[in-house]
Tab-separated table of C-alpha atoms in Angstrom:
chain	number	residue	atom	x	y	z
O	1	MET	CA	-0.044	-0.136	0.017
O	2	LEU	CA	1.389	3.434	-0.896
O	3	LEU	CA	1.361	5.657	2.050
O	4	HIS	CA	1.957	9.341	1.590
O	5	LEU	CA	3.336	10.668	4.770
O	6	SER	CA	3.744	14.446	3.623
O	7	TYR	CA	0.757	16.436	2.895
O	8	ARG	CA	2.402	17.718	-0.201
O	9	ALA	CA	2.507	14.141	-1.813
O	10	ALA	CA	-1.185	13.861	-1.907
O	11	PRO	CA	-2.630	17.304	-1.971
O	12	GLY	CA	-6.169	17.169	-0.975
O	13	ASN	CA	-6.686	13.728	-0.134
O	14	PRO	CA	-4.098	12.445	2.342
O	15	TRP	CA	-4.285	9.086	4.144
O	16	PHE	CA	-3.672	10.480	7.558
O	17	SER	CA	-4.992	13.948	8.550
O	18	TRP	CA	-4.858	15.542	12.043
O	19	GLN	CA	-7.118	18.298	10.664
O	20	TYR	CA	-9.938	15.624	9.991
O	21	VAL	CA	-9.720	14.237	13.317
O	22	ARG	CA	-9.707	17.496	15.045
O	23	ASP	CA	-12.647	18.829	12.861
O	24	ASN	CA	-14.827	15.902	13.287
O	25	SER	CA	-13.953	14.569	16.683
O	26	ASP	CA	-17.634	14.719	17.773
O	27	THR	CA	-18.775	12.309	14.971
O	28	ILE	CA	-15.826	10.051	15.244
O	29	LEU	CA	-16.217	9.721	19.179
O	30	ALA	CA	-20.092	9.087	18.516
O	31	ALA	CA	-19.041	6.280	16.305
O	32	LEU	CA	-16.403	4.801	18.439
O	33	ARG	CA	-18.934	4.789	21.495
O	34	GLU	CA	-21.505	3.194	19.438
O	35	HIS	CA	-19.267	0.479	18.265
O	36	THR	CA	-17.815	-0.144	21.773
O	37	TRP	CA	-21.188	-0.100	23.296
O	38	LEU	CA	-22.697	-2.562	20.590
O	39	THR	CA	-19.498	-4.853	21.019
O	40	ALA	CA	-19.873	-5.112	24.796
O	41	ARG	CA	-23.376	-5.787	24.870
O	42	ALA	CA	-23.072	-8.330	22.194
O	43	VAL	CA	-20.203	-10.231	23.989
O	44	LEU	CA	-22.082	-9.996	27.341
O	45	ILE	CA	-25.328	-11.361	25.961
O	46	ALA	CA	-23.483	-14.205	23.965
O	47	ALA	CA	-21.644	-15.059	26.992
O	48	LEU	CA	-24.786	-15.293	29.009
O	49	VAL	CA	-26.556	-17.568	26.608
O	50	ALA	CA	-23.598	-19.551	25.450
O	51	LEU	CA	-22.134	-20.719	28.937
O	52	PRO	CA	-25.401	-22.593	30.010
O	53	LEU	CA	-25.338	-24.087	26.481
O	54	ALA	CA	-21.890	-25.238	26.827
O	55	VAL	CA	-22.614	-26.772	30.282
O	56	ALA	CA	-25.714	-28.638	28.834
O	57	ALA	CA	-23.636	-29.959	25.905
O	58	TYR	CA	-20.967	-31.010	28.426
O	59	TRP	CA	-23.432	-32.812	30.727
O	60	PHE	CA	-25.566	-34.450	28.028
O	61	ARG	CA	-23.388	-36.087	25.439
O	62	SER	CA	-26.217	-36.596	22.975
O	63	LEU	CA	-26.867	-32.697	22.980
O	64	SER	CA	-23.098	-32.123	22.367
O	65	ALA	CA	-23.149	-33.521	18.762
O	66	SER	CA	-26.047	-31.700	17.648
O	67	ILE	CA	-25.223	-28.295	19.211
O	68	LEU	CA	-21.740	-28.578	17.592
O	69	ALA	CA	-23.380	-29.197	14.071
O	70	LEU	CA	-25.713	-26.615	14.531
O	71	THR	CA	-23.218	-24.097	15.338
O	72	GLY	CA	-21.220	-25.446	12.437
O	73	VAL	CA	-23.787	-24.868	9.855
O	74	LEU	CA	-24.521	-21.404	11.413
O	75	TYR	CA	-21.048	-20.386	11.250
O	76	THR	CA	-21.044	-21.172	7.457
O	77	ILE	CA	-23.938	-18.619	6.789
O	78	PRO	CA	-22.385	-15.439	5.666
O	79	SER	CA	-23.004	-12.366	7.795
O	80	LEU	CA	-24.865	-10.415	5.029
O	81	ALA	CA	-27.414	-13.307	4.536
O	82	LEU	CA	-28.030	-13.476	8.358
O	83	PHE	CA	-28.721	-9.626	7.833
O	84	ALA	CA	-30.903	-10.433	5.042
O	85	PHE	CA	-32.986	-12.787	7.077
O	86	LEU	CA	-33.349	-10.723	10.058
O	87	ALA	CA	-33.739	-7.312	8.730
O	88	PRO	CA	-37.371	-7.767	7.527
O	89	TYR	CA	-38.507	-9.052	10.927
O	90	LEU	CA	-36.455	-6.856	13.260
O	91	GLY	CA	-36.249	-3.665	11.210
O	92	ILE	CA	-33.476	-1.257	10.249
O	93	GLY	CA	-31.565	-0.536	13.241
O	94	ALA	CA	-29.375	-1.517	16.304
O	95	VAL	CA	-31.383	-4.470	17.300
O	96	THR	CA	-30.758	-6.328	14.109
O	97	VAL	CA	-26.981	-5.682	14.283
O	98	LEU	CA	-27.007	-6.904	17.805
O	99	THR	CA	-28.716	-10.082	16.992
O	100	VAL	CA	-26.348	-11.126	14.246
O	101	VAL	CA	-23.311	-10.339	16.155
O	102	VAL	CA	-24.503	-12.158	19.173
O	103	LEU	CA	-25.231	-15.158	16.884
O	104	TYR	CA	-21.924	-15.207	15.666
O	105	ALA	CA	-20.130	-14.479	19.096
O	106	LEU	CA	-22.394	-17.171	20.758
O	107	LEU	CA	-20.851	-20.039	18.416
O	108	VAL	CA	-17.338	-19.230	19.154
O	109	ILE	CA	-17.859	-19.005	22.856
O	110	VAL	CA	-19.847	-22.217	22.907
O	111	ARG	CA	-17.188	-24.201	20.834
O	112	ASN	CA	-14.254	-23.039	22.998
O	113	ALA	CA	-16.272	-23.238	26.497
O	114	LEU	CA	-17.070	-26.964	25.461
O	115	ALA	CA	-13.466	-27.529	24.586
O	116	GLY	CA	-12.084	-26.188	27.820
O	117	LEU	CA	-14.858	-28.309	29.830
O	118	ASN	CA	-13.691	-31.320	28.045
O	119	GLN	CA	-10.155	-30.798	28.872
O	120	VAL	CA	-10.789	-31.378	32.630
O	121	PRO	CA	-8.958	-34.307	33.464
O	122	PRO	CA	-11.188	-37.377	34.366
O	123	GLU	CA	-9.162	-38.137	37.602
O	124	VAL	CA	-9.901	-34.604	38.746
O	125	ARG	CA	-13.491	-35.160	38.272
O	126	GLU	CA	-13.516	-38.540	39.812
O	127	ALA	CA	-11.575	-37.157	42.805
O	128	ALA	CA	-14.277	-34.418	43.126
O	129	GLU	CA	-17.082	-37.113	42.979
O	130	GLY	CA	-15.222	-39.024	45.728
O	131	MET	CA	-14.968	-36.074	47.876
O	132	GLY	CA	-18.869	-35.848	47.802
O	133	TYR	CA	-19.426	-32.995	45.454
O	134	GLY	CA	-22.700	-32.973	43.836
O	135	ARG	CA	-23.122	-32.036	40.113
O	136	TRP	CA	-23.617	-28.482	40.786
O	137	GLY	CA	-20.794	-28.050	43.229
O	138	ARG	CA	-18.551	-29.911	41.009
O	139	LEU	CA	-19.433	-27.645	38.055
O	140	PHE	CA	-18.903	-24.359	40.094
O	141	ARG	CA	-15.777	-25.155	42.171
O	142	ILE	CA	-13.865	-27.595	40.018
O	143	GLU	CA	-14.945	-27.866	36.336
O	144	LEU	CA	-15.761	-24.139	35.446
O	145	PRO	CA	-12.687	-22.763	37.140
O	146	LEU	CA	-10.270	-25.390	35.429
O	147	ALA	CA	-12.198	-24.572	31.883
O	148	LEU	CA	-11.484	-20.863	32.391
O	149	PRO	CA	-8.815	-20.691	29.802
O	150	GLY	CA	-10.950	-22.365	27.272
O	151	ILE	CA	-13.642	-19.859	28.022
O	152	LEU	CA	-11.465	-16.921	28.172
O	153	THR	CA	-9.934	-17.777	24.690
O	154	GLY	CA	-13.523	-18.059	23.327
O	155	LEU	CA	-14.343	-14.746	24.658
O	156	ARG	CA	-11.424	-12.950	23.315
O	157	LEU	CA	-11.907	-14.505	19.879
O	158	ALA	CA	-15.641	-13.585	20.070
O	159	THR	CA	-14.772	-9.975	21.047
O	160	VAL	CA	-12.171	-9.414	18.280
O	161	SER	CA	-14.382	-10.898	15.715
O	162	THR	CA	-17.285	-8.884	17.024
O	163	VAL	CA	-15.523	-5.707	16.643
O	164	ALA	CA	-14.665	-6.379	12.858
O	165	LEU	CA	-18.131	-7.790	12.386
O	166	VAL	CA	-20.126	-4.659	13.734
O	167	THR	CA	-18.980	-2.760	10.611
O	168	VAL	CA	-21.132	-5.045	8.324
O	169	GLY	CA	-24.104	-3.254	9.984
O	170	VAL	CA	-23.797	-0.430	7.719
O	171	VAL	CA	-26.219	-2.203	5.565
O	172	VAL	CA	-28.768	-1.409	8.303
O	173	GLY	CA	-27.165	1.936	8.953
O	174	ARG	CA	-25.769	0.981	12.423
O	175	GLY	CA	-22.152	-0.044	11.639
O	176	GLY	CA	-20.440	2.084	14.394
O	177	LEU	CA	-16.956	2.821	13.085
O	178	GLY	CA	-18.320	0.970	9.684
O	179	GLN	CA	-20.325	4.023	9.265
O	180	LEU	CA	-17.449	6.257	9.286
O	181	ILE	CA	-15.486	4.008	6.714
O	182	PHE	CA	-18.466	3.691	4.442
O	183	ALA	CA	-19.330	7.299	4.597
O	184	GLY	CA	-15.589	8.132	3.746
O	185	PHE	CA	-16.023	5.840	0.729
O	186	GLN	CA	-19.013	7.211	-0.527
O	187	ASN	CA	-18.019	11.059	0.058
O	188	ASN	CA	-15.661	11.175	-2.830
O	189	PHE	CA	-13.327	8.411	-1.432
O	190	TYR	CA	-11.977	10.466	1.726
O	191	LYS	CA	-8.920	8.686	2.527
O	192	ALA	CA	-8.454	10.125	5.753
O	193	GLN	CA	-11.921	9.361	7.053
O	194	ILE	CA	-11.642	5.666	5.868
O	195	MET	CA	-8.357	5.255	7.494
O	196	THR	CA	-9.557	6.560	10.870
O	197	GLY	CA	-12.181	4.359	11.029
O	198	THR	CA	-10.128	1.369	10.173
O	199	VAL	CA	-7.358	2.335	12.491
O	200	LEU	CA	-9.694	2.883	15.525
O	201	CYS	CA	-11.424	-0.570	14.558
O	202	VAL	CA	-8.275	-2.428	14.771
O	203	LEU	CA	-7.081	-0.523	17.840
O	204	LEU	CA	-10.589	-1.154	19.689
O	205	ALA	CA	-10.241	-4.922	19.011
O	206	LEU	CA	-6.535	-4.834	20.411
O	207	VAL	CA	-7.607	-2.847	23.536
O	208	LEU	CA	-10.328	-5.102	24.156
O	209	ASP	CA	-8.383	-8.225	23.739
O	210	LEU	CA	-5.598	-6.844	26.043
O	211	VAL	CA	-8.129	-6.023	28.664
O	212	LEU	CA	-9.848	-9.505	28.423
O	213	ALA	CA	-6.136	-11.137	28.378
O	214	GLY	CA	-5.521	-9.018	31.709
O	215	VAL	CA	-8.730	-10.229	33.277
O	216	GLY	CA	-7.755	-13.888	32.419
O	217	ARG	CA	-4.468	-13.603	34.084
O	218	LEU	CA	-6.148	-12.047	37.239
O	219	LEU	CA	-8.787	-14.903	37.294
O	220	THR	CA	-6.383	-17.784	36.757
O	221	PRO	CA	-3.335	-17.232	39.106
O	222	TRP	CA	-2.319	-20.724	39.114
O	223	LEU	CA	-1.519	-20.427	35.329
O	224	ARG	CA	1.041	-17.830	36.067
O	225	GLY	CA	4.529	-18.570	35.923
O	226	ARG	CA	3.942	-22.013	34.262
O	227	VAL	CA	5.816	-22.857	31.141
O	228	ARG	CA	3.327	-22.959	28.092
J	1	MET	CA	-47.739	-10.765	2.302
J	2	ASN	CA	-45.031	-11.785	4.579
J	3	PRO	CA	-41.361	-11.424	3.578
J	4	VAL	CA	-40.797	-15.328	3.072
J	5	GLN	CA	-43.691	-15.388	0.773
J	6	GLN	CA	-42.357	-12.265	-1.122
J	7	ALA	CA	-39.067	-13.993	-1.287
J	8	VAL	CA	-40.847	-17.074	-2.946
J	9	VAL	CA	-42.458	-14.966	-5.482
J	10	TRP	CA	-39.292	-12.980	-6.206
J	11	LEU	CA	-37.204	-16.295	-6.684
J	12	ASN	CA	-40.007	-17.776	-9.154
J	13	ASP	CA	-39.917	-14.773	-11.316
J	14	PRO	CA	-37.599	-16.169	-14.358
J	15	LEU	CA	-36.687	-12.382	-15.243
J	16	ASN	CA	-35.063	-11.871	-12.014
J	17	TRP	CA	-32.680	-14.906	-12.862
J	18	THR	CA	-32.141	-14.119	-16.701
J	19	ASN	CA	-31.922	-10.431	-16.659
J	20	SER	CA	-28.834	-8.783	-16.915
J	21	GLY	CA	-27.760	-8.317	-13.261
J	22	GLY	CA	-29.989	-10.907	-12.361
J	23	VAL	CA	-29.034	-14.030	-10.267
J	24	LEU	CA	-27.256	-15.885	-12.987
J	25	ASP	CA	-24.988	-12.903	-13.776
J	26	ARG	CA	-24.381	-12.230	-10.112
J	27	LEU	CA	-23.609	-16.005	-9.407
J	28	GLY	CA	-21.040	-16.024	-12.279
J	29	GLU	CA	-19.469	-12.811	-10.756
J	30	HIS	CA	-19.563	-14.469	-7.038
J	31	LEU	CA	-17.948	-17.623	-8.111
J	32	SER	CA	-15.315	-16.123	-10.434
J	33	MET	CA	-14.241	-13.681	-7.943
J	34	SER	CA	-14.287	-16.363	-5.173
J	35	ALA	CA	-12.286	-18.869	-7.374
J	36	LEU	CA	-9.525	-16.047	-8.262
J	37	ALA	CA	-9.062	-14.916	-4.617
J	38	VAL	CA	-8.645	-18.587	-3.307
J	39	LEU	CA	-6.161	-19.225	-6.197
J	40	LEU	CA	-4.249	-16.117	-5.137
J	41	GLY	CA	-4.262	-16.960	-1.403
J	42	CYS	CA	-3.119	-20.629	-2.199
J	43	LEU	CA	-0.269	-19.353	-4.413
J	44	VAL	CA	0.982	-17.014	-1.538
J	45	ALA	CA	0.053	-19.065	1.588
J	46	TRP	CA	0.766	-22.749	0.656
J	47	PRO	CA	4.594	-22.237	-0.336
J	48	ILE	CA	5.179	-19.989	2.784
J	49	GLY	CA	3.184	-22.334	5.198
J	50	LEU	CA	5.004	-25.433	4.021
J	51	TRP	CA	8.448	-24.077	3.957
J	52	LEU	CA	8.065	-22.536	7.416
J	53	GLY	CA	6.641	-25.879	8.677
J	54	HIS	CA	9.665	-27.643	6.949
J	55	THR	CA	12.294	-25.571	8.687
J	56	GLY	CA	10.174	-25.524	11.896
J	57	ARG	CA	10.392	-21.722	12.148
J	58	GLY	CA	7.818	-19.053	11.896
J	59	GLY	CA	5.108	-20.552	14.170
J	60	GLY	CA	4.850	-17.332	15.790
J	61	LEU	CA	4.328	-15.478	12.660
J	62	VAL	CA	1.479	-17.888	11.456
J	63	LEU	CA	-0.231	-17.073	14.757
J	64	LEU	CA	0.358	-13.368	14.284
J	65	VAL	CA	-1.097	-13.394	10.652
J	66	SER	CA	-4.395	-15.127	11.644
J	67	ASN	CA	-4.877	-12.900	14.893
J	68	VAL	CA	-4.231	-9.507	12.943
J	69	THR	CA	-6.447	-10.519	9.841
J	70	LEU	CA	-9.189	-11.473	12.562
J	71	ALA	CA	-9.281	-7.692	13.685
J	72	ILE	CA	-9.242	-6.099	10.162
J	73	PRO	CA	-12.881	-5.560	9.106
J	74	THR	CA	-13.591	-6.776	5.676
J	75	LEU	CA	-15.309	-3.454	4.943
J	76	ALA	CA	-12.058	-1.493	5.624
J	77	LEU	CA	-9.990	-3.598	3.200
J	78	LEU	CA	-12.652	-3.398	0.594
J	79	THR	CA	-12.863	0.231	0.695
J	80	ILE	CA	-9.178	1.062	1.133
J	81	LEU	CA	-7.737	-1.263	-1.741
J	82	PRO	CA	-9.535	0.506	-4.610
J	83	LEU	CA	-7.836	3.707	-3.525
J	84	THR	CA	-4.145	2.210	-3.686
J	85	PHE	CA	-2.346	1.283	-6.817
J	86	LEU	CA	-4.699	-1.654	-7.378
J	87	GLY	CA	-7.455	0.708	-8.644
J	88	PHE	CA	-11.310	0.251	-8.724
J	89	GLY	CA	-12.512	-2.871	-10.136
J	90	ARG	CA	-12.138	-6.722	-10.046
J	91	SER	CA	-8.643	-6.784	-8.867
J	92	SER	CA	-8.936	-5.064	-5.719
J	93	VAL	CA	-11.822	-6.848	-4.567
J	94	VAL	CA	-10.089	-10.323	-5.405
J	95	VAL	CA	-6.851	-8.999	-3.252
J	96	ALA	CA	-9.047	-8.189	-0.390
J	97	LEU	CA	-11.014	-11.554	-0.354
J	98	ALA	CA	-7.564	-13.465	-0.656
J	99	VAL	CA	-6.177	-11.743	2.413
J	100	PHE	CA	-9.027	-13.333	4.168
J	101	ALA	CA	-7.959	-16.705	2.647
J	102	VAL	CA	-4.557	-16.554	3.682
J	103	PRO	CA	-4.834	-17.427	7.539
J	104	PRO	CA	-6.446	-20.896	7.122
J	105	LEU	CA	-4.474	-21.811	4.272
J	106	LEU	CA	-1.165	-20.861	5.930
J	107	ALA	CA	-1.968	-22.315	9.432
J	108	ASN	CA	-3.142	-25.475	8.067
J	109	ALA	CA	-0.049	-25.808	5.792
J	110	TYR	CA	2.235	-25.016	8.555
J	111	THR	CA	0.491	-27.705	10.907
J	112	GLY	CA	0.281	-30.256	8.246
J	113	VAL	CA	3.962	-30.444	7.791
J	114	ARG	CA	4.875	-29.980	11.544
J	115	GLN	CA	2.573	-32.909	12.234
J	116	ALA	CA	4.204	-35.333	10.001
J	117	ASP	CA	5.771	-38.323	11.931
J	118	PRO	CA	9.137	-37.292	13.111
J	119	GLU	CA	10.208	-40.808	12.704
J	120	ALA	CA	9.150	-40.808	8.867
J	121	ARG	CA	11.134	-37.762	8.557
J	122	ASP	CA	14.206	-39.294	10.158
J	123	ALA	CA	14.002	-42.231	8.133
J	124	ALA	CA	13.857	-40.300	4.898
J	125	ARG	CA	16.791	-38.347	5.928
J	126	GLY	CA	18.466	-41.673	6.874
J	127	MET	CA	17.864	-42.980	3.207
J	128	GLY	CA	19.704	-39.897	2.134
J	129	LEU	CA	16.995	-37.670	0.782
J	130	SER	CA	17.910	-34.046	0.763
J	131	GLY	CA	15.792	-31.350	2.471
J	132	GLY	CA	13.792	-30.438	-0.505
J	133	GLN	CA	13.265	-34.266	-1.151
J	134	VAL	CA	12.064	-34.733	2.428
J	135	LEU	CA	9.518	-31.805	1.948
J	136	ARG	CA	8.213	-33.282	-1.378
J	137	ARG	CA	8.126	-36.807	-0.864
J	138	VAL	CA	7.324	-37.320	2.723
J	139	GLU	CA	6.048	-34.182	4.462
J	140	LEU	CA	3.676	-32.985	1.591
J	141	PRO	CA	1.919	-36.092	1.131
J	142	LEU	CA	1.298	-36.471	4.836
J	143	ALA	CA	0.228	-32.822	5.026
J	144	VAL	CA	-2.693	-33.362	2.374
J	145	PRO	CA	-5.435	-33.782	4.969
J	146	TYR	CA	-4.462	-30.482	6.537
J	147	LEU	CA	-3.969	-28.692	3.163
J	148	ALA	CA	-7.389	-29.867	2.151
J	149	ALA	CA	-9.100	-28.853	5.405
J	150	GLY	CA	-7.494	-25.466	5.079
J	151	PHE	CA	-8.580	-25.241	1.441
J	152	ARG	CA	-12.271	-25.831	2.394
J	153	THR	CA	-12.260	-23.434	5.232
J	154	ALA	CA	-10.764	-20.570	3.219
J	155	THR	CA	-13.072	-21.335	0.297
J	156	VAL	CA	-16.126	-21.257	2.427
J	157	GLN	CA	-14.817	-18.045	4.250
J	158	VAL	CA	-14.094	-16.287	0.721
J	159	VAL	CA	-17.306	-17.365	-0.632
J	160	ALA	CA	-19.422	-15.895	2.451
J	161	THR	CA	-17.136	-12.769	2.382
J	162	ALA	CA	-17.630	-12.111	-1.303
J	163	ALA	CA	-21.149	-11.213	-0.527
J	164	LEU	CA	-19.752	-8.112	1.156
J	165	ALA	CA	-17.987	-7.003	-2.116
J	166	SER	CA	-21.514	-5.510	-2.907
J	167	PHE	CA	-20.496	-2.661	-0.533
J	168	VAL	CA	-18.183	-1.197	-3.119
J	169	ASN	CA	-20.196	-2.324	-6.108
J	170	GLY	CA	-17.975	-5.237	-6.789
J	171	GLY	CA	-20.569	-7.549	-8.007
J	172	GLY	CA	-21.360	-10.981	-6.631
J	173	LEU	CA	-24.807	-12.217	-5.196
J	174	GLY	CA	-24.452	-9.963	-2.133
J	175	GLN	CA	-25.449	-7.171	-4.827
J	176	ILE	CA	-28.977	-8.447	-4.765
J	177	ILE	CA	-29.339	-7.988	-1.003
J	178	ARG	CA	-27.836	-4.496	-1.293
J	179	ALA	CA	-30.283	-3.535	-4.220
J	180	GLY	CA	-33.300	-4.816	-1.721
J	181	PHE	CA	-32.159	-2.686	0.918
J	182	GLY	CA	-31.997	0.146	-1.523
J	183	LEU	CA	-35.654	-0.129	-1.841
J	184	ASP	CA	-38.112	0.314	0.910
J	185	ILE	CA	-37.945	-2.691	3.465
J	186	ALA	CA	-41.636	-3.238	3.003
J	187	ALA	CA	-41.290	-3.410	-0.921
J	188	GLY	CA	-37.864	-5.028	-0.810
J	189	GLY	CA	-38.173	-7.382	1.865
J	190	GLY	CA	-38.806	-10.170	-0.385
J	191	GLN	CA	-35.847	-9.663	-2.486
J	192	ILE	CA	-33.711	-9.132	0.735
J	193	VAL	CA	-34.617	-12.587	1.871
J	194	ALA	CA	-34.313	-14.122	-1.387
J	195	GLY	CA	-30.760	-12.670	-1.844
J	196	GLY	CA	-29.789	-14.197	1.764
J	197	VAL	CA	-31.261	-17.639	0.686
J	198	LEU	CA	-29.050	-17.491	-2.343
J	199	VAL	CA	-25.867	-16.423	-0.418
J	200	ALA	CA	-26.669	-18.708	2.470
J	201	GLY	CA	-27.426	-21.603	-0.125
J	202	LEU	CA	-24.097	-21.173	-1.978
J	203	ALA	CA	-22.027	-21.155	1.049
J	204	LEU	CA	-23.596	-24.251	2.390
J	205	LEU	CA	-23.520	-26.102	-1.022
J	206	VAL	CA	-19.723	-25.193	-1.333
J	207	GLU	CA	-19.015	-26.180	2.273
J	208	GLY	CA	-20.758	-29.672	1.635
J	209	MET	CA	-18.973	-30.318	-1.903
J	210	LEU	CA	-15.667	-29.504	-0.397
J	211	ALA	CA	-16.283	-31.891	2.516
J	212	VAL	CA	-16.718	-34.570	-0.046
J	213	VAL	CA	-13.590	-33.451	-2.046
J	214	GLU	CA	-11.526	-33.362	1.211
J	215	ARG	CA	-12.699	-37.024	2.079
J	216	LEU	CA	-11.714	-38.060	-1.302
J	217	VAL	CA	-8.258	-36.661	-1.270
J	218	THR	CA	-7.495	-38.109	2.016
J	219	PRO	CA	-6.040	-41.434	2.079
J	220	ARG	CA	-8.073	-43.941	4.134
J	221	PRO	CA	-5.414	-44.542	7.034
J	222	LEU	CA	-5.380	-40.568	7.566
J	223	ARG	CA	-9.208	-40.073	7.802
J	224	ARG	CA	-8.991	-40.053	11.306
J	225	VAL	CA	-6.459	-37.356	11.297
J	226	ARG	CA	-8.816	-35.304	9.195
J	227	ARG	CA	-11.340	-34.402	12.049
J	228	ARG	CA	-8.553	-33.088	14.166
J	229	ALA	CA	-7.352	-31.097	11.141
J	230	ASN	CA	-10.732	-29.645	10.740
J	231	ARG	CA	-11.137	-28.679	14.536
J	232	ARG	CA	-7.842	-26.901	14.757
J	233	ALA	CA	-8.639	-24.986	11.370
J	234	THR	CA	-11.909	-23.636	12.844
J	235	ALA	CA	-10.071	-22.705	16.108
J	236	ALA	CA	-7.317	-20.886	14.219
J	237	THR	CA	-9.507	-18.776	12.026
J	238	ALA	CA	-12.884	-18.234	13.938
J	239	GLY	CA	-13.927	-14.938	12.032
J	240	GLY	CA	-16.713	-13.951	10.039
C-alpha cells in the first residue's frame, strides 16, 4: 500500500489527517462509542447464553453433537445473509446488528467453552466426586474454574471478531465505525476518514483483547509462571 | 404477504434470474471472484506455510497473521484497496478476499508439515533424501489432509465474504441483497430474503461439496487425522 506521509505528496486527499480528526472529533467519538457499546453488549449477551449451552452440551453427550453441528452450519452462513434474514423482521436498526453479532459470538464461545470443559482431566472429576461434590458443586468449584482458559479464549476470539463484524452493520445503517468507513468511501473516497475508522477499529479490537487477557491473568493465578 | 412469501415470489420470477444483473450474472461474478481469490491465497500461503513448517520456524508468524486478519474489518480492506495502486474494479476486490483466505491456508499448511511423524522424517533423511526431497516426498503427502481442510475453510470463508463486495459495487450475489435494502424494507423485503437464501445456500453448498472432496483426497489411513485438522482449522480462524 502506498502511504503518503507528507501532505504535499497527496494534496487534498491524504491517508492521515489530524485536521480531519480535530474537525470531526464529535462524529468520530460518537461512532467509536456506538461501536464499543454494541460490542460490549453483544459479547455479554452471547456469554450469558453460551455458557449454559456449553454446560448442557458437556453434561448431556447427545446434545453435544447436535449443538456442535448446529453451530457449524450457522457459522457457514455469511453475515450479510443473516442480516438479510433478520432485517425484514427486526427492522432497520441496532437490534438487527446486535442479534447478528450475538449469534456469531455465541458460536465461538460455546465451542471454546465446551473444549475447555472437555479438557478437565477425568481423575480430577472422579476425585471431586469421591469427595462428595454433587453435580452443581463440582461444576462451580472444579470444572468451570479449570475450563476458564478455554472460556477466556472463546471470549477473546468472540470480542475481536465482533468488533470486525459490527462494521457490516452499515447495511442497516448502524455499523459504528463501519459507518465512518463507508461514509468516507461514498464521500468522494475521503481517505483520511476511511483510515481513521479502520485504525480505530483495529485499535479497539486490540485494546479489548488486551483487557480480556489481563482479566484472564487475574482470574487464573495458578497458570502464571507455568511454562506454556 | 410476509417477506418469506415475497421471497418465494421473487425467486419464482424467471426475469429475476435471466435479466442482466440477475441471479445468474451475479452467481457467475460471485464464483469467478471467489475462485480467483482462493487461487491467489493458495499461491501465496501454501509455499510459505510448507516452507515454514519444513524449517520449523515461524510458528509465531503464522499465529500473528491469523490474529491480525481477524481484527481487520472486511469493509475496511474493501474500501481501502481500490484507492491504492490496485485501482477500482475486480482486482482490488479479489486481493481483499484473498487476504482473508490466507490465514486458514497458512495455518493448515504449517500444522500439516509439523504434524508429520518425526520418525518418518528421520527415516527419509537416513535414506539420503535432501531437505527439498523430504518436503516433497514425505512431508507434503502427509500434510494433504491438512491442506484440504485449510482449502475448505478458506474457500467457504471467501465465498461468504464475497457477499460483502457489494458494498463497493464489486458484484456478486450480495448485490441482490444490497439492492433490496436500497428499496424500502416493505417493498424490498422479499428480494432481501431471497438474496439471503441464495448467498447462504451457495455457502452451504460449497461447504458440503468441499467436505466430499476433502474426504476423497484424504488417504483412508489418514481419515482419522482429518477430524482433528478440521477442528484446529476452525479454532485458528474463527472469524466472520
